[in-house]
Every structure is written in structure tokens, then in C-alpha cells.
């Protein structure tokens, strides 16, 4: 029986984070040269997450500076991260219903996300989702796809009591599986191979295991 449900945040519970506001901050600080970087920021961060085991302002500023030839400082990373929390989010369909159903069944719900813990907690709070979760594990604790991140997020629960849910095949599906956990891909556009355990709607996960 599953006791702990471990959710990814961005693209799984909600969409938001980077926006015109956060982009404008970097444009003001770094000038027009940063514009091509903004369009590829997710790829830069994905690369960072594969090579570094956790997020720190210092490591991220150094990595982005070396990758882009622009001067990202740790202070800029901090201010940029704080702006992320002010951006309005769009909740994925069925989020409240899904979390409510799992809570009624006394499941333990946590978030495992690669961005900074405090700003992700704030974003969950802004959308009224924070009370559902007993913990939020961010990238400043450990980044996916490093095995340590999955083990930390499983807490005191046995591997077969946990299930990971997320929208990224490598980070949320293959990563936990390679550690022996069950995982479910949230694939709302149904683009991934049918051999993958996946759902198109979040609330389908409430029907997948015995209660
Ligand atoms: Mg995601």
C-alpha cells in the first residue's frame, strides 16, 4: 500500500515561476545580451541540475556565468529567486481534488522540486496548496536526478510505500525507478510511449493503488 505521495511542483501541480517580471530583472541587470539565454533558461538549469548535487547561489551564479559569458552574481540569483515567488501561477487541472482525496485517505503528501525550497514553499502557500504537504524538499537540499534526492524525499517510509509523480521523464519517472521506487509520469498531452506508467489527468493517480 502506498503511504507517501511525492509530487514534483512545476508542470505537475502548477505552472508559473519564470515570467516577464523575472526576465525583465535579468535584462535590467545584464542587458540585451541575456535575451537569448532567457529563452533557454530551462535547459541551462537542467544542465546545472545534472552536474551539481544541490542548488546554491554561488554555484548557480558561477555555472550560469561560465555557460553564458555573462556576469551572474550570487546576489542577483537571490533577488531573481525572490521575484519568482511573486509571479502568478496556473494550477494544473484537478490538483485540489486529487490532494483532497489523498488526504482523506490519510496519505502523507510531500513535494520534491529542483528549485530553492523557500521560494517553492511560498509559491505553494500563495496558491493555497501548502497545507496539504508535510514537507517540501527543494534543490538546495538535493537535486533530481541524483539518487540522494529521491531517498531524502522518501523520508522514513519504505520504498514500496512511496510513489513519485511528475512531468519530467528523466527526473520524475526514470530517476525514482532506478532507485527502486514506483513512479507515475504526468503526461497530460499523452506524448510519451505507452509502456510508461502515466496519467493524463492528475486525479487518475487516486485510482491506481489500493487504498
Ligand atoms: Mg516538472
CSV table of C-alpha atoms and ligand atoms in Angstrom, one decimal:
chain,number,residue,atom,x,y,z
A,1,UNK,CA,0.0,0.0,0.0
A,2,UNK,CA,1.3,3.5,-0.8
A,3,UNK,CA,1.5,5.8,2.1
A,4,UNK,CA,3.7,8.7,0.8
A,5,UNK,CA,2.9,10.5,-2.5
A,6,UNK,CA,5.9,12.6,-3.7
A,7,UNK,CA,4.9,15.3,-6.1
A,8,UNK,CA,7.1,17.4,-8.5
A,9,UNK,CA,6.0,21.0,-8.5
A,10,UNK,CA,6.5,22.9,-11.8
A,11,UNK,CA,4.5,21.4,-14.6
A,12,UNK,CA,2.8,18.9,-12.3
A,13,UNK,CA,1.0,20.9,-9.6
A,14,UNK,CA,1.2,24.3,-11.3
A,15,UNK,CA,2.8,26.4,-13.9
A,16,UNK,CA,4.4,29.8,-13.4
A,17,UNK,CA,7.8,30.8,-11.9
A,18,UNK,CA,9.7,32.5,-14.7
A,19,UNK,CA,7.8,35.2,-16.5
A,20,UNK,CA,8.1,38.7,-17.9
A,21,UNK,CA,8.9,40.0,-14.4
A,22,UNK,CA,11.8,37.7,-13.7
A,23,UNK,CA,13.1,38.1,-17.3
A,24,UNK,CA,12.9,41.9,-17.0
A,25,UNK,CA,15.0,41.7,-13.8
A,26,UNK,CA,17.8,39.9,-15.7
A,27,UNK,CA,17.5,42.2,-18.7
A,28,UNK,CA,17.9,45.2,-16.4
A,29,UNK,CA,20.9,43.8,-14.7
A,30,UNK,CA,22.7,42.1,-17.7
A,31,UNK,CA,21.4,44.0,-20.7
A,32,UNK,CA,20.2,42.7,-24.1
A,33,UNK,CA,23.0,40.0,-24.2
A,34,UNK,CA,20.9,37.9,-21.7
A,35,UNK,CA,17.9,37.8,-24.0
A,36,UNK,CA,18.9,34.6,-25.9
A,37,UNK,CA,19.8,33.0,-22.6
A,38,UNK,CA,16.3,33.6,-21.2
A,39,UNK,CA,14.6,31.5,-23.9
A,40,UNK,CA,16.9,28.6,-22.9
A,41,UNK,CA,16.9,29.0,-19.2
A,42,UNK,CA,15.2,25.7,-18.5
A,43,UNK,CA,17.9,23.9,-20.5
A,44,UNK,CA,20.7,25.7,-18.6
A,45,UNK,CA,19.1,24.8,-15.3
A,46,UNK,CA,18.6,21.2,-16.4
A,47,UNK,CA,22.3,21.0,-17.2
A,48,UNK,CA,23.1,22.6,-13.8
A,49,UNK,CA,20.9,20.0,-12.0
A,50,UNK,CA,22.6,17.1,-13.7
A,51,UNK,CA,26.1,18.2,-12.8
A,52,UNK,CA,25.6,19.8,-9.3
A,53,UNK,CA,24.0,17.9,-6.4
A,54,UNK,CA,22.4,20.9,-4.9
A,55,UNK,CA,21.4,24.5,-5.6
A,56,UNK,CA,23.5,27.2,-4.1
A,57,UNK,CA,23.5,30.9,-5.1
A,58,UNK,CA,27.3,30.7,-5.5
A,59,UNK,CA,27.3,27.5,-7.7
A,60,UNK,CA,24.4,28.6,-9.8
A,61,UNK,CA,25.9,32.1,-10.4
A,62,UNK,CA,29.3,30.6,-11.4
A,63,UNK,CA,27.7,28.0,-13.6
A,64,UNK,CA,25.5,30.5,-15.4
A,65,UNK,CA,28.4,32.9,-15.8
A,66,UNK,CA,30.7,30.3,-17.3
A,67,UNK,CA,27.9,28.9,-19.6
A,68,UNK,CA,26.8,32.3,-20.9
A,69,UNK,CA,29.8,34.6,-20.6
A,70,UNK,CA,27.6,37.0,-18.7
A,71,UNK,CA,28.2,38.1,-15.1
A,72,UNK,CA,25.6,36.5,-12.9
A,73,UNK,CA,26.4,37.3,-9.2
A,74,UNK,CA,25.2,35.3,-6.2
A,75,UNK,CA,23.2,38.5,-5.1
A,76,UNK,CA,21.5,38.5,-8.5
A,77,UNK,CA,20.5,34.9,-8.1
A,78,UNK,CA,19.0,35.7,-4.7
A,79,UNK,CA,17.0,38.7,-6.0
A,80,UNK,CA,15.9,36.8,-9.1
A,81,UNK,CA,14.7,33.9,-6.9
A,82,UNK,CA,12.7,36.2,-4.7
A,83,UNK,CA,10.9,37.6,-7.7
A,84,UNK,CA,9.8,34.1,-8.8
A,85,UNK,CA,7.5,33.9,-5.7
A,86,UNK,CA,5.5,37.0,-6.8
A,87,UNK,CA,4.6,35.6,-10.3
A,88,UNK,CA,1.0,34.3,-10.5
A,89,UNK,CA,0.7,30.6,-11.1
A,90,UNK,CA,-1.8,28.5,-13.0
A,91,UNK,CA,-2.8,25.3,-11.2
A,92,UNK,CA,-2.9,22.1,-13.2
A,93,UNK,CA,-6.4,20.6,-13.6
A,94,UNK,CA,-7.7,18.6,-10.7
A,95,UNK,CA,-4.9,19.5,-8.2
A,96,UNK,CA,-7.2,20.3,-5.2
A,97,UNK,CA,-9.5,17.4,-5.9
A,98,UNK,CA,-6.5,15.0,-6.1
A,99,UNK,CA,-4.8,16.2,-3.0
A,100,UNK,CA,-8.1,16.3,-1.1
A,101,UNK,CA,-8.9,12.7,-2.0
A,102,UNK,CA,-5.4,11.5,-0.9
A,103,UNK,CA,-5.6,13.5,2.3
A,104,UNK,CA,-9.0,11.9,3.1
A,105,UNK,CA,-7.3,8.6,2.8
A,106,UNK,CA,-4.7,9.7,5.3
A,107,UNK,CA,-1.8,9.7,2.8
A,108,UNK,CA,1.4,11.6,3.5
A,109,UNK,CA,2.0,14.1,0.8
A,110,UNK,CA,5.3,15.9,0.1
A,111,UNK,CA,6.9,17.9,-2.7
A,112,UNK,CA,10.2,17.2,-4.3
A,113,UNK,CA,11.3,20.1,-6.6
A,114,UNK,CA,14.6,21.3,-8.0
A,115,UNK,CA,14.2,25.0,-7.3
A,116,UNK,CA,15.0,26.7,-4.0
A,117,UNK,CA,12.9,25.3,-1.1
A,118,UNK,CA,11.8,28.6,0.4
A,119,UNK,CA,10.5,30.2,-2.8
A,120,UNK,CA,8.8,27.0,-3.8
A,121,UNK,CA,7.1,26.8,-0.3
A,122,UNK,CA,6.0,30.4,-0.8
A,123,UNK,CA,4.5,29.6,-4.2
A,124,UNK,CA,2.6,26.7,-2.8
A,125,UNK,CA,1.4,28.9,0.0
A,126,UNK,CA,0.3,31.6,-2.5
A,127,UNK,CA,-1.9,29.0,-4.2
A,128,UNK,CA,-3.4,27.5,-1.0
A,129,UNK,CA,-1.6,24.2,-1.5
A,130,UNK,CA,1.0,24.3,1.3
A,131,UNK,CA,-1.3,22.9,4.0
A,132,UNK,CA,-1.6,19.6,2.1
A,133,UNK,CA,2.1,18.8,2.3
A,134,UNK,CA,4.0,17.6,5.3
A,135,UNK,CA,7.4,18.6,3.7
A,136,UNK,CA,8.9,20.4,0.7
A,137,UNK,CA,12.3,19.2,-0.4
A,138,UNK,CA,13.9,21.7,-2.8
A,139,UNK,CA,17.0,21.7,-4.9
A,140,UNK,CA,19.0,23.4,-2.2
A,141,UNK,CA,18.6,20.1,-0.2
A,142,UNK,CA,19.4,17.8,-3.2
A,143,UNK,CA,18.6,18.0,-6.9
A,144,UNK,CA,16.9,15.4,-9.1
A,145,UNK,CA,18.1,13.3,-10.9
A,146,UNK,CA,20.6,12.5,-8.1
A,147,UNK,CA,19.7,9.4,-6.2
A,148,UNK,CA,20.1,11.2,-2.9
A,149,UNK,CA,17.1,13.5,-3.7
A,150,UNK,CA,14.7,10.5,-4.0
A,151,UNK,CA,16.0,8.9,-0.9
A,152,UNK,CA,15.6,12.1,1.1
A,153,UNK,CA,12.1,12.6,-0.2
A,154,UNK,CA,11.1,9.1,0.8
A,155,UNK,CA,11.7,10.1,4.5
A,156,UNK,CA,11.0,7.3,6.9
A,157,UNK,CA,8.9,5.4,4.5
A,158,UNK,CA,9.9,2.1,2.9
A,159,UNK,CA,10.4,2.3,-0.9
A,160,UNK,CA,7.3,0.2,-1.7
A,161,UNK,CA,5.2,2.7,0.4
A,162,UNK,CA,6.2,5.6,-1.8
A,163,UNK,CA,5.2,6.8,-5.3
A,164,UNK,CA,6.7,9.7,-7.3
A,165,UNK,CA,4.5,11.8,-9.6
A,166,UNK,CA,5.9,14.3,-12.1
A,167,UNK,CA,6.0,15.6,-15.7
A,168,UNK,CA,9.7,15.0,-16.5
A,169,UNK,CA,10.6,11.6,-17.8
A,170,UNK,CA,14.2,11.6,-16.6
A,171,UNK,CA,13.8,13.4,-13.3
A,172,UNK,CA,10.4,12.2,-12.1
A,173,UNK,CA,10.0,8.9,-13.8
A,174,UNK,CA,13.3,7.1,-14.6
A,175,UNK,CA,15.1,8.7,-11.7
A,176,UNK,CA,12.9,7.3,-8.9
A,177,UNK,CA,12.5,4.0,-10.7
A,178,UNK,CA,16.3,3.5,-10.9
A,179,UNK,CA,16.2,3.7,-7.1
A,180,UNK,CA,13.5,1.0,-6.8
A,181,UNK,CA,10.5,3.4,-6.3
A,182,UNK,CA,7.3,3.4,-8.2
A,183,UNK,CA,6.8,6.4,-10.3
A,184,UNK,CA,4.0,7.8,-12.5
A,185,UNK,CA,4.5,10.3,-15.3
A,186,UNK,CA,2.1,13.1,-15.5
A,187,UNK,CA,1.7,13.3,-19.3
A,188,UNK,CA,-1.3,15.5,-20.0
A,189,UNK,CA,-0.8,15.7,-23.7
A,190,UNK,CA,-0.2,11.9,-24.0
A,191,UNK,CA,3.0,12.3,-25.9
A,192,UNK,CA,5.1,9.6,-24.2
A,193,UNK,CA,5.4,5.9,-25.0
A,194,UNK,CA,2.6,3.7,-23.9
A,195,UNK,CA,5.0,1.4,-22.0
A,196,UNK,CA,5.4,4.2,-19.4
A,197,UNK,CA,3.2,4.2,-16.4
A,198,UNK,CA,1.4,7.5,-16.9
A,199,UNK,CA,-1.7,9.6,-16.4
A,200,UNK,CA,-3.3,12.3,-18.5
A,201,UNK,CA,-5.2,13.8,-15.5
A,202,UNK,CA,-3.8,14.1,-12.1
A,203,UNK,CA,-6.8,12.6,-10.3
A,204,UNK,CA,-6.2,9.3,-12.1
A,205,UNK,CA,-3.5,8.6,-9.6
A,206,UNK,CA,-6.1,8.2,-6.9
A,207,UNK,CA,-7.4,5.1,-8.7
A,208,UNK,CA,-4.1,3.4,-9.2
A,209,UNK,CA,-3.4,1.7,-5.9
A,210,UNK,CA,-5.4,0.0,-3.2
A,211,UNK,CA,-6.4,2.4,-0.5
B,1,LIG,MG1,8.3,19.4,-13.5
